[in-house]
Tab-separated table of C-alpha atoms and ligand atoms in Angstrom:
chain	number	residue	atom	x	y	z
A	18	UNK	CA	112.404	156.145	-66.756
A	19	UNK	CA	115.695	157.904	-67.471
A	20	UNK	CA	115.124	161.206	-68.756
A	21	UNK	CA	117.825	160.722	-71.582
A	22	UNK	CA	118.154	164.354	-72.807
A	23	UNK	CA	120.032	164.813	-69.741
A	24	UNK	CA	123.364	163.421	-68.561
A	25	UNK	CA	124.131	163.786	-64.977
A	26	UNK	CA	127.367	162.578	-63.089
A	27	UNK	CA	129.362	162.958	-59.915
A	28	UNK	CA	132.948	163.738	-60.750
A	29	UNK	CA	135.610	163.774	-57.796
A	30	UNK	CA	138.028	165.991	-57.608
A	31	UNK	CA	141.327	164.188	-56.210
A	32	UNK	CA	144.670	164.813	-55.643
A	33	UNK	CA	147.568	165.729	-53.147
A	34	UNK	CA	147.327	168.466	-50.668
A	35	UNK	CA	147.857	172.186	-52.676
A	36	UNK	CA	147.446	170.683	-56.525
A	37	UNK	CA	144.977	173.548	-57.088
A	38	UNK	CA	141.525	171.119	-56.246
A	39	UNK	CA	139.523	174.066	-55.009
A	40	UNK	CA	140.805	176.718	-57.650
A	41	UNK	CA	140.015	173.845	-60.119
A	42	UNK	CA	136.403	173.758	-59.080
A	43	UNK	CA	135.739	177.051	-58.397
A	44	UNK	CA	136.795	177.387	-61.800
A	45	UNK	CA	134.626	175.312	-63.287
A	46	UNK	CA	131.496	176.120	-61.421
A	47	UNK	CA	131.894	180.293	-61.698
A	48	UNK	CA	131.687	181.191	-58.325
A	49	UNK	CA	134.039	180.668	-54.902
A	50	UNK	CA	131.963	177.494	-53.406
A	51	UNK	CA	135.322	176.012	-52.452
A	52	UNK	CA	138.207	178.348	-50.378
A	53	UNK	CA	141.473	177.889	-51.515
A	54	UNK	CA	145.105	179.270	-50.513
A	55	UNK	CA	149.184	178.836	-50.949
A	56	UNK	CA	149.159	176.624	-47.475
A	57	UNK	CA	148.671	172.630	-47.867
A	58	UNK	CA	145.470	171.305	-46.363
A	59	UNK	CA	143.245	174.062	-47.283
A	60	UNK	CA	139.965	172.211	-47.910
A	61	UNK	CA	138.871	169.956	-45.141
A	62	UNK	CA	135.209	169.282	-46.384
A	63	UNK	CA	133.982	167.159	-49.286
A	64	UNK	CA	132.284	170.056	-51.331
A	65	UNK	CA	129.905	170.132	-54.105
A	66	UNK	CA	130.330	172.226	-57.135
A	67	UNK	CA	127.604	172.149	-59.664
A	68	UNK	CA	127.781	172.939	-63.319
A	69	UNK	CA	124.335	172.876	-65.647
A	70	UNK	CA	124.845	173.681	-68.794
A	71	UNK	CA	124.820	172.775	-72.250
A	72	UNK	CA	127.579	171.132	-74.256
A	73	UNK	CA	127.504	170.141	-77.989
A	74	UNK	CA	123.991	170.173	-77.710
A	75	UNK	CA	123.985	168.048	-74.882
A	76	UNK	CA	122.559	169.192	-71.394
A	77	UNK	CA	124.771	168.432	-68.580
A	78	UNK	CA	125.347	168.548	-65.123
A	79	UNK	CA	128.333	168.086	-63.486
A	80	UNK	CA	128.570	167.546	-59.917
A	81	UNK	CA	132.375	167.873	-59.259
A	82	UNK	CA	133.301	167.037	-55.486
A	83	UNK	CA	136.456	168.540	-54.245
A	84	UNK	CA	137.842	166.508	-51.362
A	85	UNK	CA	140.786	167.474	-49.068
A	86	UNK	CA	144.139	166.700	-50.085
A	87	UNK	CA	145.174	163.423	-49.357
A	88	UNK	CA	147.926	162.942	-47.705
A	89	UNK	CA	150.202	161.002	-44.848
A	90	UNK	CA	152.128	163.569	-42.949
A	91	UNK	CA	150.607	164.180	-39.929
A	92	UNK	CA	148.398	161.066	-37.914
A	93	UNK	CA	146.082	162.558	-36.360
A	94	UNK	CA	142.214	162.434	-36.066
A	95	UNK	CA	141.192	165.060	-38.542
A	96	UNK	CA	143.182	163.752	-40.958
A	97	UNK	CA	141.660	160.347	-40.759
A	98	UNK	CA	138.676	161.909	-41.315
A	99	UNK	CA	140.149	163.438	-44.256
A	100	UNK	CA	141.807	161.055	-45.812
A	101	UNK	CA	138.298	159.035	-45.207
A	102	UNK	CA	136.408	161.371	-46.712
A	103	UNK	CA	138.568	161.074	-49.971
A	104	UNK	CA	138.341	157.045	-50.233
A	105	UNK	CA	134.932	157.090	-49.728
A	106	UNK	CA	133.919	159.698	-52.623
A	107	UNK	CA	136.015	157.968	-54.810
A	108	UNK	CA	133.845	154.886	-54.189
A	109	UNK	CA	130.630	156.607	-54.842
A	110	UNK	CA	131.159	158.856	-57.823
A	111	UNK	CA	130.786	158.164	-61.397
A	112	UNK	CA	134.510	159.447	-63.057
A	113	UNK	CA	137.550	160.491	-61.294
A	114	UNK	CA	139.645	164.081	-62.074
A	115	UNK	CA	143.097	162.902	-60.558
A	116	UNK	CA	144.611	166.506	-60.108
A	117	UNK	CA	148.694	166.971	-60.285
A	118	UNK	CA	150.965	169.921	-60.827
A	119	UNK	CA	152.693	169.939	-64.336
A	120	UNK	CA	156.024	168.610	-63.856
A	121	UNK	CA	155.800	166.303	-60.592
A	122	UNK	CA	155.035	163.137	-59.818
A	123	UNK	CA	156.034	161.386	-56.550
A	124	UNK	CA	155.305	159.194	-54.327
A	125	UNK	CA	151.682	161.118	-53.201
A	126	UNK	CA	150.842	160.445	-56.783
A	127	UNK	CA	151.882	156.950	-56.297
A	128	UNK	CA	149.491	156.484	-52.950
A	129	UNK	CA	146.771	157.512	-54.873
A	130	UNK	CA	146.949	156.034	-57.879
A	131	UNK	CA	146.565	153.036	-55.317
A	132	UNK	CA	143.633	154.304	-54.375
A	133	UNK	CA	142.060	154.897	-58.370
A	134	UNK	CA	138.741	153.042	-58.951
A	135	UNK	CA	139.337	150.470	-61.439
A	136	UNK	CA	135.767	150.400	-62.904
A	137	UNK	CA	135.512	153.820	-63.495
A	138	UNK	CA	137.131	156.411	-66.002
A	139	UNK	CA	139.786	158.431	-64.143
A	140	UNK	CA	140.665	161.759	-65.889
A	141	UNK	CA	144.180	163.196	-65.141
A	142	UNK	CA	143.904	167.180	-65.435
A	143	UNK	CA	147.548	168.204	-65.031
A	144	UNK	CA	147.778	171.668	-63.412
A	145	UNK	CA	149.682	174.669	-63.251
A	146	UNK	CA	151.331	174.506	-66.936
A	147	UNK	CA	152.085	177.946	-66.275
A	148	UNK	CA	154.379	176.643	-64.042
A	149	UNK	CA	156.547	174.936	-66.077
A	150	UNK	CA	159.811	176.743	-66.884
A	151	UNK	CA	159.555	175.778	-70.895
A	152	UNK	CA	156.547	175.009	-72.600
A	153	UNK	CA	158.935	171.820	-73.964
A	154	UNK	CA	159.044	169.568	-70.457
A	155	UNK	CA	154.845	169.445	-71.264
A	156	UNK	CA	155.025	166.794	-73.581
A	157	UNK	CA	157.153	164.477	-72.193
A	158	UNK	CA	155.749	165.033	-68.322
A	159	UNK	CA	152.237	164.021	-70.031
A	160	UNK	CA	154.050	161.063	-72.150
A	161	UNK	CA	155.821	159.984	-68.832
A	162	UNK	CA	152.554	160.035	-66.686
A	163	UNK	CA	150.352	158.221	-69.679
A	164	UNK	CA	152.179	154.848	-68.376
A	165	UNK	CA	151.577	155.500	-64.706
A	166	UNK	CA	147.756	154.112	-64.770
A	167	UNK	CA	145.351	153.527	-67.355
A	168	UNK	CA	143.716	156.687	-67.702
A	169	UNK	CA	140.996	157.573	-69.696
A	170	UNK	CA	142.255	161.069	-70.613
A	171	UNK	CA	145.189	163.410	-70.119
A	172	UNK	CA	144.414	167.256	-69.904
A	173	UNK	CA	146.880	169.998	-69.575
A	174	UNK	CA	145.058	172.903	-67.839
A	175	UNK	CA	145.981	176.534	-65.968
A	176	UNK	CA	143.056	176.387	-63.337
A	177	UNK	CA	144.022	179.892	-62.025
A	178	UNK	CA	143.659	181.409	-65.462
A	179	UNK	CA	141.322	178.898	-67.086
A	180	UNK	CA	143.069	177.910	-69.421
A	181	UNK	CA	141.495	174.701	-71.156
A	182	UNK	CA	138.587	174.011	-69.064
A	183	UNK	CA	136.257	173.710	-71.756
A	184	UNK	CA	138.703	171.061	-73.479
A	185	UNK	CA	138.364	169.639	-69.622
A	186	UNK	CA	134.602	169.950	-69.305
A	187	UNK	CA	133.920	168.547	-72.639
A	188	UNK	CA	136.109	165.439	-72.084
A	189	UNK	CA	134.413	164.877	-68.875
A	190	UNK	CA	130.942	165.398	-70.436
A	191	UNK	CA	131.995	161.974	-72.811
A	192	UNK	CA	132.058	159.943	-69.036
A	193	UNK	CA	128.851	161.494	-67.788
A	194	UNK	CA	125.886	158.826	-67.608
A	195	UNK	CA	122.097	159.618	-68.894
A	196	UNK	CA	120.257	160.408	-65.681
A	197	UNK	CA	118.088	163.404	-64.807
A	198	UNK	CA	119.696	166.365	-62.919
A	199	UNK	CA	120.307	166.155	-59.259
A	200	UNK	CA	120.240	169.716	-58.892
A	201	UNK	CA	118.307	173.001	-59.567
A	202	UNK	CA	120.278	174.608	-62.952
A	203	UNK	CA	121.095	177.517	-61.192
A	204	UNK	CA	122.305	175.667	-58.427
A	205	UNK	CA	126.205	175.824	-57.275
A	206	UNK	CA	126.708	174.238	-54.461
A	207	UNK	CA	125.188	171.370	-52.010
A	208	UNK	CA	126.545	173.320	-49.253
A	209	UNK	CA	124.646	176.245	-46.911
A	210	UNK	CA	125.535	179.754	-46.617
A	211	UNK	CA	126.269	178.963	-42.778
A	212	UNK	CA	128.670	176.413	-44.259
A	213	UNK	CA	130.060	179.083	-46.947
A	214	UNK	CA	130.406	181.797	-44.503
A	215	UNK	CA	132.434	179.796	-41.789
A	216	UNK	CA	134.488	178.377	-45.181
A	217	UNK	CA	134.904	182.283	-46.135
A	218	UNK	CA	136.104	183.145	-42.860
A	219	UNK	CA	138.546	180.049	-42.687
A	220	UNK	CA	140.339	180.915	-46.063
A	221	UNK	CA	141.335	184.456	-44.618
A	222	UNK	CA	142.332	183.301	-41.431
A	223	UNK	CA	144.477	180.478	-43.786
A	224	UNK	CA	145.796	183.615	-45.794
A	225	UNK	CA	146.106	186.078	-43.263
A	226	UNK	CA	148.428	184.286	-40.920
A	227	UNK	CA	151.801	182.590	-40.295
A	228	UNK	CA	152.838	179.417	-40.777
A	229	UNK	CA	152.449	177.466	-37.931
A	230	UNK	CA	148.814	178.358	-36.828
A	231	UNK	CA	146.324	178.024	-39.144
A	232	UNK	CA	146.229	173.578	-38.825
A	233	UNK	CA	145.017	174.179	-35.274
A	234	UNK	CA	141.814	176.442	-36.298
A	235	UNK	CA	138.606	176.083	-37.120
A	236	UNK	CA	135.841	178.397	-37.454
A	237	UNK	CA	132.408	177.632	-35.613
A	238	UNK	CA	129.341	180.022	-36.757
A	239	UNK	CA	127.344	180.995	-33.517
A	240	UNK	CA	123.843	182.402	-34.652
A	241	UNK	CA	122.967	182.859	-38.514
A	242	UNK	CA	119.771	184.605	-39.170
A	243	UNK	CA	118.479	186.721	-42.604
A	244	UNK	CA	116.481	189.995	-42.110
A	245	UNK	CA	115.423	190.671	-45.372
A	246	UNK	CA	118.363	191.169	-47.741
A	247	UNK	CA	120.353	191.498	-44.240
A	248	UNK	CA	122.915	188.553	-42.951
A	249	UNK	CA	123.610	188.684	-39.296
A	250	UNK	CA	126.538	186.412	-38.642
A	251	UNK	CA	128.231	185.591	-35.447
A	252	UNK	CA	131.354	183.694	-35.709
A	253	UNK	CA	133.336	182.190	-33.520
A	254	UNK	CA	137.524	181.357	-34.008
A	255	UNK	CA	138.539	178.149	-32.480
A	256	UNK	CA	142.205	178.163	-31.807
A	257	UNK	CA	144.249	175.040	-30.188
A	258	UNK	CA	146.487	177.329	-27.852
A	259	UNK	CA	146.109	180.617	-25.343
A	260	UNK	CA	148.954	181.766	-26.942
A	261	UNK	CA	147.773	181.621	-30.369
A	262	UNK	CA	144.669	183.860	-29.374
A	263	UNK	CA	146.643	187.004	-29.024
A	264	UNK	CA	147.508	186.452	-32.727
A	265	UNK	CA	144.989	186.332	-34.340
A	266	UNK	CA	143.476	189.229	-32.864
A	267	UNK	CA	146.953	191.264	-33.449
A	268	UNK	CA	147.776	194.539	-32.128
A	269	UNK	CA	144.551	196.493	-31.413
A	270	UNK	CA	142.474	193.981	-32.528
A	271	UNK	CA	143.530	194.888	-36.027
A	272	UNK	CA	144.314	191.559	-37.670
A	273	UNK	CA	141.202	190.071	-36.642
A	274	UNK	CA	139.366	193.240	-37.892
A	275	UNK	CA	141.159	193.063	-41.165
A	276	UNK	CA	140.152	189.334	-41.698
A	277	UNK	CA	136.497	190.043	-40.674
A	278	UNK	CA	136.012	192.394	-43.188
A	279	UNK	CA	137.927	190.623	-45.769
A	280	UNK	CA	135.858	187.557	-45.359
A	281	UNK	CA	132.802	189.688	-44.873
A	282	UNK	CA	132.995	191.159	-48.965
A	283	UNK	CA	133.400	187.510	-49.792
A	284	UNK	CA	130.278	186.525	-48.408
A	285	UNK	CA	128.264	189.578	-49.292
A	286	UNK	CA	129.315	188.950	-52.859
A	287	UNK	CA	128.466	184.898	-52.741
A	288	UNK	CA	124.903	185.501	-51.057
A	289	UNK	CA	124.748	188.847	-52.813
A	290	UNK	CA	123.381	190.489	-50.282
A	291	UNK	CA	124.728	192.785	-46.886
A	292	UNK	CA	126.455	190.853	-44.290
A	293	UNK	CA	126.688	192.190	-40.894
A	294	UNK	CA	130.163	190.280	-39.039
A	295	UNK	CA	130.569	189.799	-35.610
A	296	UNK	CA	133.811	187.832	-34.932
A	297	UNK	CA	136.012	186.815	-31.693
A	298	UNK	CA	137.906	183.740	-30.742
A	299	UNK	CA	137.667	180.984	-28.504
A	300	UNK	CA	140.462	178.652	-27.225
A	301	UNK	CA	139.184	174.686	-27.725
A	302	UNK	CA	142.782	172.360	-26.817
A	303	UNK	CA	143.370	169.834	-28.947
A	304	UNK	CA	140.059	169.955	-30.555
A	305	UNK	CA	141.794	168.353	-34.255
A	306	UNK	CA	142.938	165.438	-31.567
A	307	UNK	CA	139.410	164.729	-30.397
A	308	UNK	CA	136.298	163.145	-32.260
A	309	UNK	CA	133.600	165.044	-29.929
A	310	UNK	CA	135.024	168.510	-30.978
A	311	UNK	CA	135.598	167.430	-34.448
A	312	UNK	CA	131.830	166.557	-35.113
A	313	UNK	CA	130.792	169.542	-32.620
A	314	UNK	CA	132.579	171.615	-35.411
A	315	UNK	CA	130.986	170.140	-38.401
A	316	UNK	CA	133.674	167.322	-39.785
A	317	UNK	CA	131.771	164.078	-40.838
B	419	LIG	N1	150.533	179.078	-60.796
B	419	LIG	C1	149.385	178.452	-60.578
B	419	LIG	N2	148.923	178.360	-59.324
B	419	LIG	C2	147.750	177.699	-59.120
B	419	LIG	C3	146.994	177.136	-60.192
B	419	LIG	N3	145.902	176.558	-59.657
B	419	LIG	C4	145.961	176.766	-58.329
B	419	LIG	N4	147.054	177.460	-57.986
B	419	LIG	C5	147.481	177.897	-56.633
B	419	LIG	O1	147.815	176.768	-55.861
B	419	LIG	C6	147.519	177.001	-54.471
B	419	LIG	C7	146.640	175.901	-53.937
B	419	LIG	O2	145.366	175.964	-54.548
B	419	LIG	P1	144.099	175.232	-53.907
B	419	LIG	O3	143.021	175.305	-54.938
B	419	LIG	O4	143.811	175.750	-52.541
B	419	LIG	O5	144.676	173.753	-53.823
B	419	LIG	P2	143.958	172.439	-53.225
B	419	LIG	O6	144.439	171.295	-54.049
B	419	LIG	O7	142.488	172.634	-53.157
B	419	LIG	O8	144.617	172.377	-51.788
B	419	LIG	P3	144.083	171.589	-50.446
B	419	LIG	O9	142.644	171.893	-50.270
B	419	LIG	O10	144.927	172.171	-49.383
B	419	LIG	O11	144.378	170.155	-50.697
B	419	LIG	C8	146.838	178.379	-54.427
B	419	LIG	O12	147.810	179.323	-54.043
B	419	LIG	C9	146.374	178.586	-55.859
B	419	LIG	O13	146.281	179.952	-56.211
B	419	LIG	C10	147.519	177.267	-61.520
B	419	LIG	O14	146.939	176.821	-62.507
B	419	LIG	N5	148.719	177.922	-61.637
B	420	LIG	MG1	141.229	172.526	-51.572
């Protein structure tokens, strides 16, 4: 029987590369399950974010999936996988939250509109109205976009300052179907802390360096064990190139030192707990070419 005081739903989180997806759900959920940064291509994972909570009297939980940008730049096997990963939430979830930035709307927003389920209610959450040079070009960007698709709703929102979530969550909580909750209430996330901590150590690599490396990186975790309130990590940077080693290490070792412990505070204060990093890096060619490496580092 449906337990009918509840109303449980899978939301996905969709949108170009760099719309703000992750900040979006990270937002929404309290707490960094999701890494995000100014480079494109950020999240590579489908990632749940769970919300339980009550609204207008109503309990809820909302299982928001962020998915990696789509996009059609670069062919190559990871971003198959990607791109894959994107059509097939959309196919299994119960609403849609089509993410775009205030003000802009081309042809990525076109390729996925193409993608839209038509039998289920797509939200569009437009993004970064801080963005927008007057507060004036709002109204007609959301007028303009109304006749692009058939949407269910239109909601402005500032993910980085949270601006208008709850106006977002409560409009989502209207598509949500009765069904019992999936997850624990004061669950966040579907993902591990092994997961998380490679994630953690990924987004400060992403922020940390140039241009031109971070695609060809990915972060394997070597050993994870839990003394107590004690984390011992041991992680392992995969880099494409010999060249690119030297790099991320950086003079002295001091780059690499300075992303370790950046990414180590992130983790202690997700698990809430010590975290003891151990960090070097390991040259894998063409790994984001090549399926075996691909699934060897974790990508479904
Ligand atoms: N000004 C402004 N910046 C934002 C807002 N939301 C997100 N950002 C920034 O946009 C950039 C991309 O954010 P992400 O959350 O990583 O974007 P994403 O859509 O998950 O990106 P991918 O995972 O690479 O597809 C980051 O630098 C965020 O800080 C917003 O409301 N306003
Ligand atoms: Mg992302």
């Amino acid at each position: 029987m449906t337990d009918t005081r509840y109303r449980t739903g899978y939301l996905a989180v969709v949108g170009r590369p760099n719309v703000g997806k992750s900040t979006l759900t990270n937002r929404l959920v309290g707490a960094k399950v999701s890494i995000t940064s100014r480079k494109a291509q950020t999240t590579r994972h489908r990632i749940h974010g769970v919300l339980t909570r009550e609204l207008a009297g109503q309990q809820c939980q909302f299982i928001f999936v962020d998915t990696p940008g789509f996009q059609t730049k670069h062919r190559n096997a990871l971003n198959r996988l990607m791109n894959r990963s994107v059509t097939q939430t959309l196919a299994d979830v119960d609403a849609v939250l089509f993410l775009v930035e205030a003000g802009r709307w081309g042809s990525g927003e076109k390729d996925i509109v193409g993608l839209l389920p038509k039998d289920r209610p797509v939200i569009l959450v437009v993004n970064k109205i801080d963005r927008l040079a007057d507060r004036k070009e709002l109204l007609p960007f959301l007028d303009r976009v109304s006749k692009e698709y058939a949407f269910a709703d239109i909601v402005p929102v500032c993910a980085e300052r949270g601006d208008n979530l709850e106006e977002l969550l409560k409009t989502a909580a209207g598509h949500l179907p009765a069904a019992p909750p999936v997850f624990d209430a004061d669950d966040i996330t579907d993902r591990s802390e092994r997961f998380l901590a490679a994630e953690l150590l990924r987004e400060k690599l992403f922020r940390n360096l140039g241009e031109e490396l971070p695609y060809g990186m990915a972060v394997e975790i070597e050993k994870f064990e839990q003394e107590g309130a004690l984390r011992r990590i041991h992680a392992a940077v995969v880099v494409d190139k010999a060249a690119h080693k030297a790099i991320v290490i950086g003079k002295a070792g001091e780059r690499l030192k300075r992303i370790s412990t950046d990414a180590r505070k992130d983790m202690e204060a997700l698990f809430g707990g010590k975290v003891w990093l151990e960090t070097w890096v390991k040259v894998k060619s063409g790994w984001a070419d090549d399926e075996r490496a691909l699934k060897s580092l974790g990508y479904e």
